[in-house]
Amino acid sequence: MTSDQLLATSRRARTYWHIALTLTVLVAVVWLARRHWPALESGAVRLAVADHGWLLVAAAATLATWPCSALALQGAVPRRLPPAQLVAGQFAASAANHVLPAGLGAGAVNLRLLMRCGIPVAGAAAALAVKGTVGVIVRGALIAVLVASCPGVLRLPQVGGGHLVAVCAVAVGVAALVAGPLWARCRRALTALRAYVAAVHARPARAAALWGGSLAFVTLHCGVLVAVTRAVALPLPPARVALLYLAASTAAALLPTPGGLGSLDAVLAFALTAVGAPAAVAASAVLGYRLLTVWLPLLPGLVVLGVLVRRRAL
């Protein structure tokens, strides 16, 4: 068997495992939904009679997330990109992200978008890596600030000695693998990525767009949930709601469901009820957030994706 055949077989195996894990998560979510159906039903009724003013604020914050994502992507690319095409691409990427697992849809759309704008595949991949890394750093910084301002909301689980030994063993294995045959390849990739990051940050306007857009994107998603909690009269401070959203979305990202479908809903509802929110009110807040950020934009986003593909913009 040739190396290409081995690579194709490995990719198919990863895809099968990915699909199996996704289906497992979705089945678990359906089971939980059936078990807690009365709370979900009452939450939907509560959302139907929610404060329309706050729901409009949440909708406006949702609409602003796509230009902020486009701004962050522009900041990760030294070359100037067409603004309208960039914003349309982020709208389409968000829809694709809710169809394919674990961010694969958004990554594929953005990669094609950058390549269609004349950026080589290596540069496009580096831009997406930089944008993703900055997003993780911004999210971590926000969590740290909110944890300091809301002490006692997040509690770290007790970790036993066996878990620590397992983590150390995995870390040693990864270090041995990297230090072995993969070290030269990783070093070349890291050197190229470091040079790309330096080129981006050598232009203050690009760096400001990258970091500012990433910060605004995460903050606006927090704002959407805060506005929805206000609409359904959920009695929690905004800073605490934002912290719970960031923690829940970070945890849900570990499960490869499309757009966090099911995993984010369950984790976010659990987080809200864990701090004292009634189950029905927490369910209505989660339903409202997902309705505005996923279900309402999904069909228009797929239409925009089809138009961009038809016009060879992707």
mmCIF file of C-alpha atoms in Angstrom:
data_model
loop_
_atom_site.group_PDB
_atom_site.id
_atom_site.type_symbol
_atom_site.label_atom_id
_atom_site.label_comp_id
_atom_site.label_asym_id
_atom_site.label_seq_id
_atom_site.Cartn_x
_atom_site.Cartn_y
_atom_site.Cartn_z
ATOM 1 C CA MET A 1 0.000 0.000 0.000
ATOM 2 C CA THR A 2 1.414 3.381 -1.002
ATOM 3 C CA SER A 3 1.784 6.393 1.308
ATOM 4 C CA ASP A 4 -1.139 8.153 -0.413
ATOM 5 C CA GLN A 5 -3.371 5.138 0.160
ATOM 6 C CA LEU A 6 -2.309 4.961 3.808
ATOM 7 C CA LEU A 7 -3.061 8.656 4.224
ATOM 8 C CA ALA A 8 -6.483 8.256 2.600
ATOM 9 C CA THR A 9 -7.252 5.262 4.841
ATOM 10 C CA SER A 10 -6.207 7.211 7.928
ATOM 11 C CA ARG A 11 -8.401 10.143 6.935
ATOM 12 C CA ARG A 12 -11.383 7.858 6.371
ATOM 13 C CA ALA A 13 -10.848 6.237 9.766
ATOM 14 C CA ARG A 14 -10.726 9.645 11.488
ATOM 15 C CA THR A 15 -13.866 10.695 9.641
ATOM 16 C CA TYR A 16 -15.726 7.558 10.736
ATOM 17 C CA TRP A 17 -14.713 8.031 14.366
ATOM 18 C CA HIS A 18 -15.672 11.704 14.139
ATOM 19 C CA ILE A 19 -19.105 10.851 12.763
ATOM 20 C CA ALA A 20 -19.625 8.118 15.367
ATOM 21 C CA LEU A 21 -18.763 10.483 18.219
ATOM 22 C CA THR A 22 -21.022 13.181 16.777
ATOM 23 C CA LEU A 23 -23.950 10.769 16.501
ATOM 24 C CA THR A 24 -23.335 9.554 20.051
ATOM 25 C CA VAL A 25 -23.470 13.103 21.383
ATOM 26 C CA LEU A 26 -26.625 13.882 19.417
ATOM 27 C CA VAL A 27 -28.361 10.711 20.660
ATOM 28 C CA ALA A 28 -27.455 11.651 24.231
ATOM 29 C CA VAL A 29 -28.846 15.143 23.707
ATOM 30 C CA VAL A 30 -32.112 13.777 22.285
ATOM 31 C CA TRP A 31 -32.420 11.492 25.303
ATOM 32 C CA LEU A 32 -31.859 14.418 27.681
ATOM 33 C CA ALA A 33 -34.379 16.538 25.744
ATOM 34 C CA ARG A 34 -37.040 13.842 26.057
ATOM 35 C CA ARG A 35 -36.297 13.441 29.745
ATOM 36 C CA HIS A 36 -36.577 17.193 30.405
ATOM 37 C CA TRP A 37 -39.297 17.921 27.846
ATOM 38 C CA PRO A 38 -41.649 19.744 30.281
ATOM 39 C CA ALA A 39 -38.918 22.283 31.099
ATOM 40 C CA LEU A 40 -38.148 22.760 27.403
ATOM 41 C CA GLU A 41 -41.826 23.224 26.564
ATOM 42 C CA SER A 42 -42.357 25.800 29.291
ATOM 43 C CA GLY A 43 -39.140 27.517 28.246
ATOM 44 C CA ALA A 44 -40.410 27.849 24.689
ATOM 45 C CA VAL A 45 -43.665 29.347 25.958
ATOM 46 C CA ARG A 46 -41.752 31.806 28.117
ATOM 47 C CA LEU A 47 -39.586 32.814 25.161
ATOM 48 C CA ALA A 48 -42.711 33.495 23.063
ATOM 49 C CA VAL A 49 -43.854 36.153 25.551
ATOM 50 C CA ALA A 50 -40.380 37.583 26.252
ATOM 51 C CA ASP A 51 -39.469 41.279 26.157
ATOM 52 C CA HIS A 52 -39.261 42.140 22.453
ATOM 53 C CA GLY A 53 -36.971 45.116 23.086
ATOM 54 C CA TRP A 54 -34.243 42.950 24.587
ATOM 55 C CA LEU A 55 -34.741 40.382 21.836
ATOM 56 C CA LEU A 56 -34.105 43.131 19.262
ATOM 57 C CA VAL A 57 -30.914 44.054 21.115
ATOM 58 C CA ALA A 58 -29.864 40.402 20.984
ATOM 59 C CA ALA A 59 -30.670 40.238 17.253
ATOM 60 C CA ALA A 60 -28.622 43.392 16.579
ATOM 61 C CA ALA A 61 -25.670 41.918 18.497
ATOM 62 C CA THR A 62 -25.976 38.724 16.440
ATOM 63 C CA LEU A 63 -25.880 40.677 13.173
ATOM 64 C CA ALA A 64 -22.751 42.496 14.343
ATOM 65 C CA THR A 65 -20.829 39.257 14.947
ATOM 66 C CA TRP A 66 -20.211 38.607 11.251
ATOM 67 C CA PRO A 67 -18.561 41.979 10.453
ATOM 68 C CA CYS A 68 -16.405 41.502 13.563
ATOM 69 C CA SER A 69 -15.359 38.053 12.376
ATOM 70 C CA ALA A 70 -14.561 39.537 8.967
ATOM 71 C CA LEU A 71 -12.508 42.283 10.645
ATOM 72 C CA ALA A 72 -10.504 39.694 12.582
ATOM 73 C CA LEU A 73 -9.839 37.676 9.416
ATOM 74 C CA GLN A 74 -8.751 40.799 7.565
ATOM 75 C CA GLY A 75 -6.380 41.550 10.421
ATOM 76 C CA ALA A 76 -4.813 38.107 10.040
ATOM 77 C CA VAL A 77 -4.004 38.766 6.357
ATOM 78 C CA PRO A 78 -1.409 41.380 5.313
ATOM 79 C CA ARG A 79 -3.155 41.860 1.949
ATOM 80 C CA ARG A 80 -6.350 43.930 1.758
ATOM 81 C CA LEU A 81 -9.440 41.811 1.023
ATOM 82 C CA PRO A 82 -12.785 42.877 -0.530
ATOM 83 C CA PRO A 83 -14.910 43.951 2.501
ATOM 84 C CA ALA A 84 -18.319 42.886 1.157
ATOM 85 C CA GLN A 85 -17.046 39.498 0.032
ATOM 86 C CA LEU A 86 -15.304 39.037 3.364
ATOM 87 C CA VAL A 87 -18.454 39.724 5.411
ATOM 88 C CA ALA A 88 -20.566 37.517 3.122
ATOM 89 C CA GLY A 89 -17.965 34.792 3.517
ATOM 90 C CA GLN A 90 -18.230 34.925 7.309
ATOM 91 C CA PHE A 91 -22.017 34.706 7.110
ATOM 92 C CA ALA A 92 -21.707 31.668 4.847
ATOM 93 C CA ALA A 93 -18.974 30.181 7.039
ATOM 94 C CA SER A 94 -21.195 30.372 10.121
ATOM 95 C CA ALA A 95 -23.904 28.435 8.271
ATOM 96 C CA ALA A 96 -21.418 25.822 7.046
ATOM 97 C CA ASN A 97 -20.080 25.553 10.580
ATOM 98 C CA HIS A 98 -23.503 24.395 11.746
ATOM 99 C CA VAL A 99 -23.645 21.660 9.120
ATOM 100 C CA LEU A 100 -20.179 20.097 9.485
ATOM 101 C CA PRO A 101 -18.606 19.022 12.804
ATOM 102 C CA ALA A 102 -16.112 20.884 14.977
ATOM 103 C CA GLY A 103 -15.586 24.004 12.905
ATOM 104 C CA LEU A 104 -14.675 22.146 9.716
ATOM 105 C CA GLY A 105 -17.264 24.058 7.701
ATOM 106 C CA ALA A 106 -16.066 27.527 8.695
ATOM 107 C CA GLY A 107 -12.442 26.544 8.203
ATOM 108 C CA ALA A 108 -13.071 25.149 4.727
ATOM 109 C CA VAL A 109 -15.113 28.193 3.640
ATOM 110 C CA ASN A 110 -12.538 30.678 4.917
ATOM 111 C CA LEU A 111 -9.675 28.738 3.376
ATOM 112 C CA ARG A 112 -11.377 28.767 -0.033
ATOM 113 C CA LEU A 113 -12.263 32.440 0.396
ATOM 114 C CA LEU A 114 -8.659 33.438 1.031
ATOM 115 C CA MET A 115 -7.382 31.311 -1.825
ATOM 116 C CA ARG A 116 -9.929 32.879 -4.203
ATOM 117 C CA CYS A 117 -8.587 36.274 -3.119
ATOM 118 C CA GLY A 118 -5.172 35.271 -4.415
ATOM 119 C CA ILE A 119 -3.523 34.119 -1.185
ATOM 120 C CA PRO A 120 -1.446 30.912 -1.454
ATOM 121 C CA VAL A 121 -2.722 27.908 0.457
ATOM 122 C CA ALA A 122 0.156 28.104 2.964
ATOM 123 C CA GLY A 123 -0.570 31.765 3.670
ATOM 124 C CA ALA A 124 -4.309 31.111 3.963
ATOM 125 C CA ALA A 125 -3.723 28.267 6.415
ATOM 126 C CA ALA A 126 -1.338 30.451 8.426
ATOM 127 C CA ALA A 127 -3.906 33.270 8.538
ATOM 128 C CA LEU A 128 -6.595 30.922 9.856
ATOM 129 C CA ALA A 129 -4.171 29.511 12.428
ATOM 130 C CA VAL A 130 -3.290 33.014 13.629
ATOM 131 C CA LYS A 131 -6.946 34.054 13.802
ATOM 132 C CA GLY A 132 -7.867 30.918 15.733
ATOM 133 C CA THR A 133 -4.973 31.314 18.167
ATOM 134 C CA VAL A 134 -5.828 34.941 18.848
ATOM 135 C CA GLY A 135 -9.447 33.940 19.431
ATOM 136 C CA VAL A 136 -8.367 31.366 22.021
ATOM 137 C CA ILE A 137 -6.114 33.904 23.772
ATOM 138 C CA VAL A 138 -8.865 36.528 23.855
ATOM 139 C CA ARG A 139 -11.376 34.014 25.211
ATOM 140 C CA GLY A 140 -8.935 32.890 27.895
ATOM 141 C CA ALA A 141 -8.209 36.488 28.924
ATOM 142 C CA LEU A 142 -11.926 37.271 29.186
ATOM 143 C CA ILE A 143 -12.513 34.171 31.308
ATOM 144 C CA ALA A 144 -9.658 35.192 33.634
ATOM 145 C CA VAL A 145 -11.043 38.717 34.035
ATOM 146 C CA LEU A 146 -14.590 37.473 34.673
ATOM 147 C CA VAL A 147 -13.432 34.798 37.123
ATOM 148 C CA ALA A 148 -11.673 37.526 39.112
ATOM 149 C CA SER A 149 -14.812 39.690 39.076
ATOM 150 C CA CYS A 150 -17.210 36.806 39.835
ATOM 151 C CA PRO A 151 -15.433 34.626 42.431
ATOM 152 C CA GLY A 152 -17.003 31.302 43.269
ATOM 153 C CA VAL A 153 -18.960 30.871 40.024
ATOM 154 C CA LEU A 154 -16.559 28.376 38.462
ATOM 155 C CA ARG A 155 -15.188 25.572 40.593
ATOM 156 C CA LEU A 156 -12.372 23.366 39.381
ATOM 157 C CA PRO A 157 -13.104 19.650 39.754
ATOM 158 C CA GLN A 158 -11.070 17.536 42.147
ATOM 159 C CA VAL A 159 -8.340 15.720 40.237
ATOM 160 C CA GLY A 160 -7.049 12.447 41.605
ATOM 161 C CA GLY A 161 -3.516 11.124 41.449
ATOM 162 C CA GLY A 162 -4.380 8.637 38.703
ATOM 163 C CA HIS A 163 -5.593 11.402 36.420
ATOM 164 C CA LEU A 164 -2.412 13.396 37.001
ATOM 165 C CA VAL A 165 -0.275 10.361 36.169
ATOM 166 C CA ALA A 166 -2.270 9.794 32.955
ATOM 167 C CA VAL A 167 -1.893 13.443 31.916
ATOM 168 C CA CYS A 168 1.841 13.353 32.603
ATOM 169 C CA ALA A 169 2.199 10.140 30.592
ATOM 170 C CA VAL A 170 0.380 11.680 27.636
ATOM 171 C CA ALA A 171 2.533 14.808 27.876
ATOM 172 C CA VAL A 172 5.718 12.719 27.908
ATOM 173 C CA GLY A 173 4.499 10.730 24.896
ATOM 174 C CA VAL A 174 3.692 13.870 22.931
ATOM 175 C CA ALA A 175 7.054 15.398 23.845
ATOM 176 C CA ALA A 176 8.873 12.242 22.716
ATOM 177 C CA LEU A 177 6.956 12.232 19.439
ATOM 178 C CA VAL A 178 7.687 15.886 18.777
ATOM 179 C CA ALA A 179 11.326 15.487 19.726
ATOM 180 C CA GLY A 180 11.645 12.584 17.320
ATOM 181 C CA PRO A 181 10.930 12.452 13.609
ATOM 182 C CA LEU A 182 8.332 15.217 13.726
ATOM 183 C CA TRP A 183 10.645 17.796 15.294
ATOM 184 C CA ALA A 184 12.217 19.048 12.083
ATOM 185 C CA ARG A 185 8.839 19.396 10.347
ATOM 186 C CA CYS A 186 7.271 21.101 13.375
ATOM 187 C CA ARG A 187 10.228 23.455 13.677
ATOM 188 C CA ARG A 188 9.917 24.516 10.037
ATOM 189 C CA ALA A 189 6.175 25.057 10.416
ATOM 190 C CA LEU A 190 6.594 27.055 13.620
ATOM 191 C CA THR A 191 9.345 29.164 12.075
ATOM 192 C CA ALA A 192 7.142 29.989 9.092
ATOM 193 C CA LEU A 193 4.182 30.754 11.354
ATOM 194 C CA ARG A 194 6.290 33.017 13.556
ATOM 195 C CA ALA A 195 7.448 34.943 10.503
ATOM 196 C CA TYR A 196 3.838 35.310 9.365
ATOM 197 C CA VAL A 197 2.753 36.582 12.791
ATOM 198 C CA ALA A 198 5.597 39.107 12.760
ATOM 199 C CA ALA A 199 4.544 40.319 9.293
ATOM 200 C CA VAL A 200 0.951 40.821 10.461
ATOM 201 C CA HIS A 201 1.911 42.649 13.659
ATOM 202 C CA ALA A 202 4.391 44.839 11.807
ATOM 203 C CA ARG A 203 1.327 46.713 10.545
ATOM 204 C CA PRO A 204 -0.505 48.275 13.529
ATOM 205 C CA ALA A 205 -3.807 48.566 11.643
ATOM 206 C CA ARG A 206 -3.797 44.831 10.868
ATOM 207 C CA ALA A 207 -2.901 43.913 14.457
ATOM 208 C CA ALA A 208 -5.652 46.177 15.807
ATOM 209 C CA ALA A 209 -8.187 44.614 13.431
ATOM 210 C CA LEU A 210 -7.096 41.089 14.381
ATOM 211 C CA TRP A 211 -7.255 41.561 18.148
ATOM 212 C CA GLY A 212 -10.131 44.040 18.176
ATOM 213 C CA GLY A 213 -12.282 41.960 15.858
ATOM 214 C CA SER A 214 -11.627 38.803 17.874
ATOM 215 C CA LEU A 215 -12.468 40.553 21.142
ATOM 216 C CA ALA A 216 -15.625 42.120 19.697
ATOM 217 C CA PHE A 217 -16.773 38.779 18.250
ATOM 218 C CA VAL A 218 -16.590 36.961 21.590
ATOM 219 C CA THR A 219 -18.023 39.913 23.513
ATOM 220 C CA LEU A 220 -20.989 40.200 21.161
ATOM 221 C CA HIS A 221 -21.854 36.517 21.592
ATOM 222 C CA CYS A 222 -21.810 37.075 25.344
ATOM 223 C CA GLY A 223 -24.006 40.118 24.773
ATOM 224 C CA VAL A 224 -26.527 38.066 22.794
ATOM 225 C CA LEU A 225 -27.016 35.674 25.693
ATOM 226 C CA VAL A 226 -27.112 38.507 28.241
ATOM 227 C CA ALA A 227 -29.825 40.294 26.224
ATOM 228 C CA VAL A 228 -31.849 37.074 25.916
ATOM 229 C CA THR A 229 -31.612 36.466 29.681
ATOM 230 C CA ARG A 230 -32.911 39.999 30.211
ATOM 231 C CA ALA A 231 -35.735 39.327 27.769
ATOM 232 C CA VAL A 232 -36.884 36.233 29.679
ATOM 233 C CA ALA A 233 -36.331 37.912 33.084
ATOM 234 C CA LEU A 234 -33.531 35.601 34.210
ATOM 235 C CA PRO A 235 -32.207 37.149 37.448
ATOM 236 C CA LEU A 236 -28.454 36.811 36.908
ATOM 237 C CA PRO A 237 -25.834 39.582 36.654
ATOM 238 C CA PRO A 238 -24.503 40.143 33.097
ATOM 239 C CA ALA A 239 -20.897 39.396 34.087
ATOM 240 C CA ARG A 240 -21.931 36.040 35.523
ATOM 241 C CA VAL A 241 -23.950 35.169 32.415
ATOM 242 C CA ALA A 242 -20.980 36.065 30.212
ATOM 243 C CA LEU A 243 -18.644 33.909 32.313
ATOM 244 C CA LEU A 244 -21.031 30.952 32.179
ATOM 245 C CA TYR A 245 -21.348 31.312 28.408
ATOM 246 C CA LEU A 246 -17.579 31.416 27.880
ATOM 247 C CA ALA A 247 -17.015 28.408 30.133
ATOM 248 C CA ALA A 248 -19.868 26.424 28.578
ATOM 249 C CA SER A 249 -18.872 27.176 24.976
ATOM 250 C CA THR A 250 -15.247 26.277 25.729
ATOM 251 C CA ALA A 251 -16.307 22.955 27.237
ATOM 252 C CA ALA A 252 -18.738 22.257 24.384
ATOM 253 C CA ALA A 253 -15.969 22.848 21.839
ATOM 254 C CA LEU A 254 -14.387 19.584 23.023
ATOM 255 C CA LEU A 255 -17.355 17.671 21.562
ATOM 256 C CA PRO A 256 -17.312 17.603 17.747
ATOM 257 C CA THR A 257 -20.977 18.312 17.053
ATOM 258 C CA PRO A 258 -21.866 20.701 14.218
ATOM 259 C CA GLY A 259 -21.690 24.222 15.630
ATOM 260 C CA GLY A 260 -21.882 22.838 19.166
ATOM 261 C CA LEU A 261 -25.399 21.607 18.389
ATOM 262 C CA GLY A 262 -26.683 19.762 21.410
ATOM 263 C CA SER A 263 -23.450 19.909 23.366
ATOM 264 C CA LEU A 264 -23.494 23.688 23.897
ATOM 265 C CA ASP A 265 -27.238 23.655 24.589
ATOM 266 C CA ALA A 266 -26.919 21.004 27.285
ATOM 267 C CA VAL A 267 -23.786 22.451 28.912
ATOM 268 C CA LEU A 268 -25.118 26.017 28.873
ATOM 269 C CA ALA A 269 -28.493 25.008 30.336
ATOM 270 C CA PHE A 270 -26.714 22.994 33.038
ATOM 271 C CA ALA A 271 -24.418 25.941 33.842
ATOM 272 C CA LEU A 272 -27.339 28.357 34.203
ATOM 273 C CA THR A 273 -29.335 25.998 36.419
ATOM 274 C CA ALA A 274 -26.228 25.228 38.501
ATOM 275 C CA VAL A 275 -26.046 28.863 39.642
ATOM 276 C CA GLY A 276 -29.693 28.962 40.651
ATOM 277 C CA ALA A 277 -31.664 29.746 37.486
ATOM 278 C CA PRO A 278 -35.035 27.953 37.226
ATOM 279 C CA ALA A 279 -34.944 25.161 34.661
ATOM 280 C CA ALA A 280 -37.710 26.632 32.497
ATOM 281 C CA VAL A 281 -36.103 30.087 32.415
ATOM 282 C CA ALA A 282 -32.667 28.626 31.635
ATOM 283 C CA ALA A 283 -34.192 26.557 28.828
ATOM 284 C CA SER A 284 -35.882 29.621 27.332
ATOM 285 C CA ALA A 285 -32.612 31.591 27.471
ATOM 286 C CA VAL A 286 -30.708 28.829 25.691
ATOM 287 C CA LEU A 287 -33.480 28.405 23.118
ATOM 288 C CA GLY A 288 -33.512 32.140 22.414
ATOM 289 C CA TYR A 289 -29.737 32.301 22.054
ATOM 290 C CA ARG A 290 -29.633 29.352 19.665
ATOM 291 C CA LEU A 291 -32.618 30.618 17.692
ATOM 292 C CA LEU A 292 -30.892 33.942 17.010
ATOM 293 C CA THR A 293 -27.374 32.636 16.402
ATOM 294 C CA VAL A 294 -28.107 29.339 14.609
ATOM 295 C CA TRP A 295 -31.594 28.574 13.375
ATOM 296 C CA LEU A 296 -32.770 31.917 11.974
ATOM 297 C CA PRO A 297 -29.499 32.668 10.079
ATOM 298 C CA LEU A 298 -28.988 29.061 8.914
ATOM 299 C CA LEU A 299 -31.102 29.041 5.747
ATOM 300 C CA PRO A 300 -30.016 32.549 4.569
ATOM 301 C CA GLY A 301 -26.420 31.606 5.304
ATOM 302 C CA LEU A 302 -26.664 28.471 3.183
ATOM 303 C CA VAL A 303 -28.206 30.552 0.382
ATOM 304 C CA VAL A 304 -25.298 33.009 0.573
ATOM 305 C CA LEU A 305 -22.886 30.075 0.565
ATOM 306 C CA GLY A 306 -24.487 28.726 -2.607
ATOM 307 C CA VAL A 307 -24.344 32.150 -4.276
ATOM 308 C CA LEU A 308 -20.660 32.564 -3.400
ATOM 309 C CA VAL A 309 -19.863 29.125 -4.784
ATOM 310 C CA ARG A 310 -21.857 29.817 -7.949
ATOM 311 C CA ARG A 311 -19.991 33.094 -8.464
ATOM 312 C CA ARG A 312 -16.669 31.313 -7.823
ATOM 313 C CA ALA A 313 -15.956 33.503 -4.821
ATOM 314 C CA LEU A 314 -15.334 30.261 -2.891
#
